[in-house]
């Protein structure tokens, strides 16, 4: 009976009613009383709380709402720390924090604690969560900072942290995650890892021999600090992908962020809204593949189960043999994709099945009807905005013709073709919208 109540299945409850009534009759319980007791249980099976449970939930709900309202940064930092083991929930809460105007900052040896911590109006990622670093190294960094102040350079960092906490893999993880950004550019730091390791080893040997305290500086003059090597700057994609590899999340940015306004034009459904969709409905999503599991059908055909992620959450995507064969060249980790998918609501949860996949870059760069249309409100357009708009277009030369829709104060619209042609990239679209308003780019559709 208890299991039937938990399942909330009417037919099972009906079967239990007959059994319950028979048992009551056998125990000489009046039929009306037995009927009343079972009706109460049946009602409770729909949804029920005892009073003490309700009271505890109400108190927790009030306390939680109070903290989130009055201490939002501290609350979200604690929430992220409590869910650090769940990638799905961390992605969800990072997105929620950003929606509350709380920035999520990458780890930093000069600011981070072990896990998520409030820093002013932002939340700083913790050092212990970086792949290959762990709590012992994170604690050693924190203790050194507490005792001797912030690290001034990579050389200073190497002098102060013992060699048992640092090796090449740990150094590379700290650099790629952004934890050493305050000590120099990531590409230069990575090019200087060998010098850093040598300094760590030398400093540890000197500490072990007691030269720093026993003989004084005169006996063993400290070598000159090494200079960071010059290196080719990383692209935004390289920076973000290295962060993701070390943290399991996109923190300082997201590969889909530059397409944000374009995704609104394409009526893309965010992954955090998938759960409420009707089973069988076809929707469009934009996401990156973060992991894949190759599969074989009974007939030997190849298909795959992918985990996809956008800026709001994570979902499971099934690519069955036909759609997998058609889209396989594009189904690579880290590529921003625009996908037509079908919603599958199952007992175990909601999943998506792939219908079609395209590279988001190709679609975002393609103008509608061969034109880049910019809508300008003449009532709100300042001379400064016009100058900025002119510079933006001059800096993005291309082959696409530009058409201005000039909205007059009386509501009429005049159309004017510009002389220059542009490359209608997502960056240009976003820059124009920042200068002239969210609805300034009328269409850049596929």
Coordinates of C-alpha atoms in Angstrom, one line a residue:
X1 CA 0.0 0.0 0.0
X2 CA 2.8 2.4 0.9
X3 CA 4.5 1.7 -2.5
X4 CA 1.2 2.2 -4.3
X5 CA 0.9 5.6 -2.6
X6 CA 4.4 6.6 -3.6
X7 CA 3.8 5.6 -7.3
X8 CA 0.5 7.6 -7.4
X9 CA -1.1 5.1 -9.7
X10 CA -4.9 5.0 -9.5
X11 CA -5.2 1.3 -10.6
X12 CA -2.8 0.2 -8.0
X13 CA -4.5 2.2 -5.3
X14 CA -7.9 0.7 -6.4
X15 CA -6.4 -2.9 -6.0
X16 CA -5.1 -2.0 -2.5
X17 CA -8.6 -0.7 -1.5
X18 CA -10.2 -4.1 -2.0
X19 CA -7.4 -5.8 0.0
X20 CA -7.6 -3.2 2.8
X21 CA -11.4 -3.4 3.1
X22 CA -11.2 -7.2 3.2
X23 CA -8.6 -7.0 6.0
X24 CA -10.7 -4.5 8.0
X25 CA -13.7 -6.8 7.7
X26 CA -11.7 -9.7 9.0
X27 CA -10.6 -7.6 12.0
X28 CA -14.3 -6.6 12.7
X29 CA -13.7 -2.9 11.8
X30 CA -16.9 -1.1 10.7
X31 CA -17.1 -0.7 7.0
X32 CA -17.8 3.1 7.1
X33 CA -14.8 3.7 9.4
X34 CA -12.6 1.5 7.1
X35 CA -13.8 3.5 4.1
X36 CA -13.0 6.8 5.8
X37 CA -9.5 5.6 6.7
X38 CA -8.7 4.5 3.2
X39 CA -10.1 7.7 1.7
X40 CA -7.7 9.7 3.9
X41 CA -4.8 7.6 2.8
X42 CA -5.8 7.9 -0.8
X43 CA -6.0 11.7 -0.5
X44 CA -2.6 11.8 1.1
X45 CA -1.2 9.7 -1.7
X46 CA -2.0 12.6 -4.1
X47 CA 0.3 14.9 -2.2
X48 CA 0.7 15.2 1.6
X49 CA 2.9 16.6 4.3
X50 CA 2.6 16.1 8.0
X51 CA 2.6 19.4 10.0
X52 CA 6.2 19.1 11.4
X53 CA 7.6 18.4 7.9
X54 CA 5.7 21.4 6.5
X55 CA 6.9 23.7 9.3
X56 CA 10.6 22.7 8.8
X57 CA 10.2 23.3 5.0
X58 CA 8.6 26.7 5.6
X59 CA 11.4 27.8 8.0
X60 CA 14.1 26.7 5.5
X61 CA 12.4 28.3 2.6
X62 CA 12.1 31.6 4.6
X63 CA 15.8 31.5 5.7
X64 CA 17.0 30.6 2.1
X65 CA 14.9 33.4 0.5
X66 CA 16.2 35.9 3.1
X67 CA 19.8 35.0 2.5
X68 CA 19.4 35.0 -1.3
X69 CA 17.8 38.4 -1.2
X70 CA 20.1 40.2 1.3
X71 CA 23.4 38.3 0.7
X72 CA 23.1 37.2 -2.9
X73 CA 26.9 36.8 -3.6
X74 CA 27.5 34.8 -0.4
X75 CA 24.4 32.7 -1.0
X76 CA 25.3 31.8 -4.6
X77 CA 29.0 31.1 -3.6
X78 CA 27.7 28.7 -0.9
X79 CA 25.2 27.1 -3.3
X80 CA 27.9 26.5 -5.9
X81 CA 30.3 25.0 -3.3
X82 CA 27.6 22.7 -2.1
X83 CA 26.9 21.4 -5.6
X84 CA 30.6 21.4 -6.8
X85 CA 30.4 17.6 -7.6
X86 CA 27.5 18.1 -10.1
X87 CA 28.5 19.7 -13.4
X88 CA 24.9 20.0 -14.5
X89 CA 23.9 22.0 -11.3
X90 CA 27.1 24.1 -11.3
X91 CA 26.4 25.2 -14.9
X92 CA 22.8 26.0 -14.0
X93 CA 23.8 28.1 -10.9
X94 CA 26.6 29.9 -12.7
X95 CA 24.1 31.0 -15.3
X96 CA 21.6 32.0 -12.5
X97 CA 24.4 34.0 -10.8
X98 CA 25.1 35.8 -14.0
X99 CA 21.4 36.6 -14.4
X100 CA 21.6 38.2 -10.9
X101 CA 24.5 40.4 -12.2
X102 CA 27.1 38.4 -10.2
X103 CA 30.3 37.7 -12.2
X104 CA 32.0 34.3 -11.9
X105 CA 35.7 34.8 -11.9
X106 CA 38.4 32.2 -12.8
X107 CA 40.6 31.0 -10.0
X108 CA 43.5 33.3 -8.8
X109 CA 46.4 32.4 -6.6
X110 CA 46.2 35.9 -5.1
X111 CA 42.5 35.7 -4.2
X112 CA 41.0 32.2 -4.3
X113 CA 40.2 30.0 -1.4
X114 CA 39.7 26.2 -1.7
X115 CA 36.2 26.5 -3.3
X116 CA 33.8 29.2 -4.5
X117 CA 34.2 32.4 -2.4
X118 CA 32.7 35.9 -2.5
X119 CA 35.0 38.7 -3.7
X120 CA 33.2 42.0 -3.6
X121 CA 30.2 41.7 -6.0
X122 CA 31.7 38.6 -7.7
X123 CA 32.4 35.0 -7.0
X124 CA 35.9 33.6 -7.3
X125 CA 36.5 30.0 -8.4
X126 CA 38.5 27.9 -5.9
X127 CA 41.9 26.5 -6.4
X128 CA 41.1 23.0 -5.1
X129 CA 38.6 22.5 -8.0
X130 CA 41.3 22.8 -10.7
X131 CA 42.2 19.5 -12.3
X132 CA 45.5 18.0 -11.0
X133 CA 45.8 20.6 -8.2
X134 CA 43.9 19.3 -5.2
X135 CA 43.4 20.5 -1.7
X136 CA 47.0 20.1 -0.4
X137 CA 48.5 22.4 -3.0
X138 CA 45.6 24.8 -2.7
X139 CA 46.1 25.0 1.1
X140 CA 49.8 25.6 0.7
X141 CA 49.2 28.5 -1.7
X142 CA 46.6 30.0 0.7
X143 CA 48.9 29.6 3.7
X144 CA 51.8 31.3 2.0
X145 CA 49.6 34.2 0.8
X146 CA 48.3 34.6 4.4
X147 CA 51.8 34.6 5.9
X148 CA 53.7 36.6 3.3
X149 CA 51.1 38.5 1.3
X150 CA 50.2 38.3 -2.4
X151 CA 52.5 36.8 -5.0
X152 CA 54.3 39.5 -7.0
X153 CA 55.6 37.3 -9.9
X154 CA 55.9 33.8 -11.1
X155 CA 59.5 33.8 -9.6
X156 CA 58.1 34.9 -6.3
X157 CA 55.5 32.1 -6.4
X158 CA 58.2 29.5 -7.2
X159 CA 60.4 30.7 -4.3
X160 CA 57.6 30.4 -1.8
X161 CA 55.8 27.2 -2.6
X162 CA 57.5 23.9 -1.7
X163 CA 58.4 21.5 -4.6
X164 CA 56.3 18.7 -3.1
X165 CA 53.2 20.8 -4.0
X166 CA 54.3 21.7 -7.5
X167 CA 55.2 19.7 -10.6
X168 CA 54.9 20.4 -14.3
X169 CA 51.4 19.1 -14.5
X170 CA 50.2 21.2 -11.6
X171 CA 51.9 24.3 -13.1
X172 CA 50.2 23.8 -16.5
X173 CA 46.8 23.3 -14.8
X174 CA 47.2 26.5 -12.8
X175 CA 48.2 28.4 -15.9
X176 CA 45.5 27.0 -18.2
X177 CA 42.8 27.6 -15.7
X178 CA 43.7 31.3 -15.3
X179 CA 44.9 30.9 -11.7
X180 CA 48.2 32.6 -12.5
X181 CA 46.8 35.4 -14.7
X182 CA 47.8 38.0 -12.0
X183 CA 51.4 37.0 -12.6
X184 CA 51.6 37.3 -16.4
X185 CA 49.9 36.3 -19.7
X186 CA 49.0 32.6 -19.9
X187 CA 51.0 32.0 -23.1
X188 CA 54.2 33.5 -21.6
X189 CA 53.7 31.6 -18.3
X190 CA 53.3 28.3 -20.1
X191 CA 56.4 29.0 -22.2
X192 CA 58.4 29.6 -18.9
X193 CA 57.3 26.4 -17.0
X194 CA 60.8 24.9 -17.2
X195 CA 62.5 27.9 -15.6
X196 CA 59.7 27.9 -13.0
X197 CA 60.3 24.3 -12.1
X198 CA 64.1 24.8 -11.8
X199 CA 63.5 27.8 -9.4
X200 CA 61.1 25.6 -7.3
X201 CA 63.7 22.9 -7.0
X202 CA 66.5 25.3 -6.2
X203 CA 64.5 27.1 -3.5
X204 CA 63.5 23.8 -1.9
X205 CA 67.2 22.6 -1.8
X206 CA 68.2 25.9 -0.2
X207 CA 65.5 25.6 2.4
X208 CA 66.5 22.0 3.2
X209 CA 70.2 22.9 3.5
X210 CA 69.4 25.9 5.8
X211 CA 71.3 28.4 3.7
X212 CA 68.6 31.0 3.9
X213 CA 68.8 31.3 7.7
X214 CA 72.1 29.8 8.9
X215 CA 74.7 31.3 6.5
X216 CA 72.8 34.4 5.4
X217 CA 72.6 35.9 2.0
X218 CA 76.4 36.5 1.7
X219 CA 77.2 32.8 1.7
X220 CA 74.8 32.0 -1.2
X221 CA 73.6 35.1 -3.1
X222 CA 70.1 34.6 -4.6
X223 CA 70.1 34.2 -8.3
X224 CA 68.4 36.9 -10.4
X225 CA 64.7 36.3 -11.0
X226 CA 64.0 34.8 -14.5
X227 CA 62.1 36.8 -17.1
X228 CA 58.9 35.4 -18.7
X229 CA 59.4 34.2 -22.3
X230 CA 57.5 36.0 -25.1
X231 CA 54.9 33.8 -26.8
X232 CA 52.2 34.0 -29.4
X233 CA 49.0 35.2 -27.8
X234 CA 46.2 32.7 -27.5
X235 CA 42.9 33.1 -29.3
X236 CA 39.7 33.4 -27.2
X237 CA 38.8 29.9 -28.3
X238 CA 42.1 28.5 -27.0
X239 CA 41.8 30.4 -23.7
X240 CA 38.2 29.2 -23.1
X241 CA 38.9 25.6 -24.1
X242 CA 41.9 25.4 -21.8
X243 CA 39.8 26.8 -18.9
X244 CA 37.1 24.2 -19.6
X245 CA 39.7 21.4 -19.7
X246 CA 41.0 22.3 -16.2
X247 CA 37.8 23.4 -14.5
X248 CA 35.0 21.4 -16.3
X249 CA 33.1 24.7 -16.8
X250 CA 33.4 27.8 -18.9
X251 CA 34.1 30.5 -16.4
X252 CA 35.5 33.8 -17.8
X253 CA 33.4 33.5 -20.9
X254 CA 31.5 31.0 -23.1
X255 CA 32.0 30.1 -26.8
X256 CA 28.3 30.8 -27.4
X257 CA 28.3 34.3 -25.8
X258 CA 29.3 36.1 -29.0
X259 CA 26.3 34.6 -30.7
X260 CA 23.8 35.6 -28.0
X261 CA 21.9 38.2 -30.0
X262 CA 21.9 36.0 -33.1
X263 CA 20.4 33.1 -31.2
X264 CA 17.5 35.3 -30.2
X265 CA 16.9 36.0 -33.9
X266 CA 16.9 32.2 -34.7
X267 CA 14.4 31.5 -31.9
X268 CA 16.7 29.1 -30.2
X269 CA 15.4 27.2 -27.1
X270 CA 17.9 27.3 -24.2
X271 CA 18.7 23.9 -22.6
X272 CA 17.2 25.0 -19.2
X273 CA 13.8 25.3 -20.9
X274 CA 13.9 21.8 -22.5
X275 CA 12.3 20.1 -19.5
X276 CA 9.0 21.8 -20.0
X277 CA 8.7 21.0 -23.7
X278 CA 6.0 18.6 -25.1
X279 CA 7.3 15.1 -26.0
X280 CA 7.8 14.8 -29.8
X281 CA 8.1 18.5 -30.4
X282 CA 10.8 19.7 -32.8
X283 CA 12.9 22.6 -31.4
X284 CA 16.1 24.4 -32.3
X285 CA 19.0 24.4 -29.8
X286 CA 22.5 25.9 -29.9
X287 CA 25.1 24.1 -27.9
X288 CA 28.6 22.5 -27.7
X289 CA 29.3 18.8 -27.4
X290 CA 31.3 18.3 -24.2
X291 CA 31.4 14.5 -24.2
X292 CA 30.3 11.5 -26.3
X293 CA 29.7 7.8 -26.0
X294 CA 29.9 5.8 -29.3
X295 CA 27.2 3.1 -29.7
X296 CA 26.3 0.3 -32.1
X297 CA 22.8 -0.8 -33.1
X298 CA 21.8 -4.5 -33.3
X299 CA 22.5 -4.3 -37.0
X300 CA 26.0 -2.9 -36.4
X301 CA 25.1 0.7 -37.4
X302 CA 27.0 3.4 -35.6
X303 CA 25.3 6.0 -33.4
X304 CA 26.2 8.0 -30.3
X305 CA 25.0 9.5 -27.1
X306 CA 26.3 13.1 -26.6
X307 CA 26.3 15.4 -23.6
X308 CA 25.7 18.9 -24.9
X309 CA 26.0 22.3 -23.0
X310 CA 24.9 25.8 -23.6
X311 CA 25.2 28.8 -21.2
X312 CA 22.2 27.7 -19.2
X313 CA 22.6 23.9 -18.7
X314 CA 23.4 20.4 -19.9
X315 CA 21.3 17.9 -21.8
X316 CA 21.7 14.4 -23.2
X317 CA 21.5 14.2 -27.0
X318 CA 20.9 10.9 -28.9
X319 CA 22.2 10.8 -32.5
X320 CA 20.6 7.7 -34.1
X321 CA 22.3 6.0 -37.1
X322 CA 20.7 8.0 -39.9
X323 CA 21.2 11.5 -38.3
X324 CA 24.6 10.5 -37.0
X325 CA 25.9 9.4 -40.4
X326 CA 24.5 12.7 -41.9
X327 CA 26.0 15.0 -39.3
X328 CA 29.1 13.1 -38.1
X329 CA 31.8 15.5 -39.6
X330 CA 30.3 18.3 -37.5
X331 CA 29.8 16.4 -34.2
X332 CA 33.1 17.3 -32.6
X333 CA 33.7 18.5 -29.0
X334 CA 33.9 22.2 -28.5
X335 CA 32.2 23.3 -31.8
X336 CA 29.3 25.7 -31.4
X337 CA 26.4 23.9 -33.2
X338 CA 22.9 24.9 -34.2
X339 CA 20.8 21.7 -34.0
X340 CA 17.2 20.7 -34.9
X341 CA 16.2 18.2 -32.3
X342 CA 13.1 16.3 -31.2
X343 CA 12.1 16.2 -27.5
X344 CA 11.8 12.8 -25.9
X345 CA 10.0 12.8 -22.5
X346 CA 10.7 9.4 -20.8
X347 CA 10.2 8.0 -17.3
X348 CA 13.9 8.6 -16.6
X349 CA 13.8 12.2 -17.7
X350 CA 13.8 14.4 -20.8
X351 CA 16.3 13.7 -23.7
X352 CA 16.8 15.1 -27.1
X353 CA 17.2 13.2 -30.4
X354 CA 19.2 14.8 -33.2
X355 CA 17.5 15.6 -36.5
X356 CA 20.0 18.0 -38.1
X357 CA 23.2 19.8 -37.1
X358 CA 25.0 22.8 -38.6
X359 CA 28.0 24.9 -37.6
X360 CA 26.7 28.0 -35.9
X361 CA 29.5 30.1 -37.3
X362 CA 28.3 29.4 -40.9
X363 CA 24.7 30.5 -40.1
X364 CA 25.6 33.5 -38.0
X365 CA 27.8 34.9 -40.7
X366 CA 25.2 34.5 -43.5
X367 CA 23.1 37.6 -44.1
X368 CA 19.4 37.5 -44.8
X369 CA 18.4 37.9 -48.4
X370 CA 22.0 38.9 -49.2
X371 CA 21.6 42.1 -47.1
X372 CA 22.7 43.3 -43.7
X373 CA 19.8 45.4 -42.4
X374 CA 20.3 47.9 -39.6
X375 CA 17.2 49.6 -38.0
X376 CA 17.9 53.1 -36.5
X377 CA 15.5 55.1 -34.3
X378 CA 16.2 58.7 -35.4
X379 CA 14.6 60.1 -32.3
X380 CA 17.2 58.3 -30.1
X381 CA 20.2 58.3 -32.4
X382 CA 22.9 60.7 -31.2
X383 CA 25.8 62.1 -33.3
X384 CA 28.3 60.2 -31.1
X385 CA 26.4 56.9 -31.9
X386 CA 26.5 57.7 -35.6
X387 CA 30.3 58.2 -35.4
X388 CA 30.7 54.9 -33.5
X389 CA 28.5 53.1 -36.1
X390 CA 30.5 54.5 -38.9
X391 CA 33.8 53.3 -37.3
X392 CA 32.4 49.8 -36.6
X393 CA 31.4 49.3 -40.2
X394 CA 34.7 50.7 -41.5
X395 CA 36.5 48.2 -39.3
X396 CA 34.5 45.2 -40.7
X397 CA 34.9 45.4 -44.5
X398 CA 33.3 42.6 -46.5
X399 CA 31.0 41.7 -49.4
X400 CA 27.6 42.1 -47.8
X401 CA 25.5 45.2 -48.8
X402 CA 24.2 47.3 -46.0
X403 CA 20.6 48.6 -45.8
X404 CA 19.5 51.2 -43.2
X405 CA 15.9 51.3 -42.0
X406 CA 15.4 54.9 -40.6
X407 CA 12.5 55.0 -38.1
X408 CA 11.2 58.6 -38.0
X409 CA 9.5 60.1 -34.9
X410 CA 6.1 60.0 -36.7
X411 CA 6.4 56.2 -37.1
X412 CA 7.2 56.2 -40.8
X413 CA 10.3 54.3 -42.0
X414 CA 12.7 55.3 -44.8
X415 CA 15.0 52.8 -46.4
X416 CA 18.5 53.8 -47.5
X417 CA 21.3 51.8 -49.0
X418 CA 24.8 52.4 -47.7
X419 CA 27.8 52.7 -50.0
X420 CA 30.0 50.4 -47.9
X421 CA 29.8 46.7 -47.6
X422 CA 30.6 44.7 -44.5
X423 CA 31.3 41.3 -43.0
X424 CA 28.2 40.6 -40.9
X425 CA 30.0 38.8 -38.1
X426 CA 28.4 38.1 -34.7
X427 CA 31.0 40.5 -33.2
X428 CA 29.8 43.3 -35.5
X429 CA 26.1 42.5 -34.8
X430 CA 26.7 42.6 -31.0
X431 CA 28.8 45.8 -31.2
X432 CA 26.0 47.6 -33.2
X433 CA 23.4 46.5 -30.8
X434 CA 25.4 47.8 -27.9
X435 CA 25.7 51.2 -29.6
X436 CA 22.2 51.5 -31.2
X437 CA 20.0 49.2 -29.1
X438 CA 19.0 45.6 -28.9
X439 CA 16.7 45.8 -31.9
X440 CA 19.1 47.7 -34.1
X441 CA 20.0 44.8 -36.4
X442 CA 16.8 44.0 -38.0
X443 CA 17.9 40.7 -39.7
X444 CA 21.0 38.7 -40.4
X445 CA 19.1 35.5 -40.9
X446 CA 20.0 32.2 -42.4

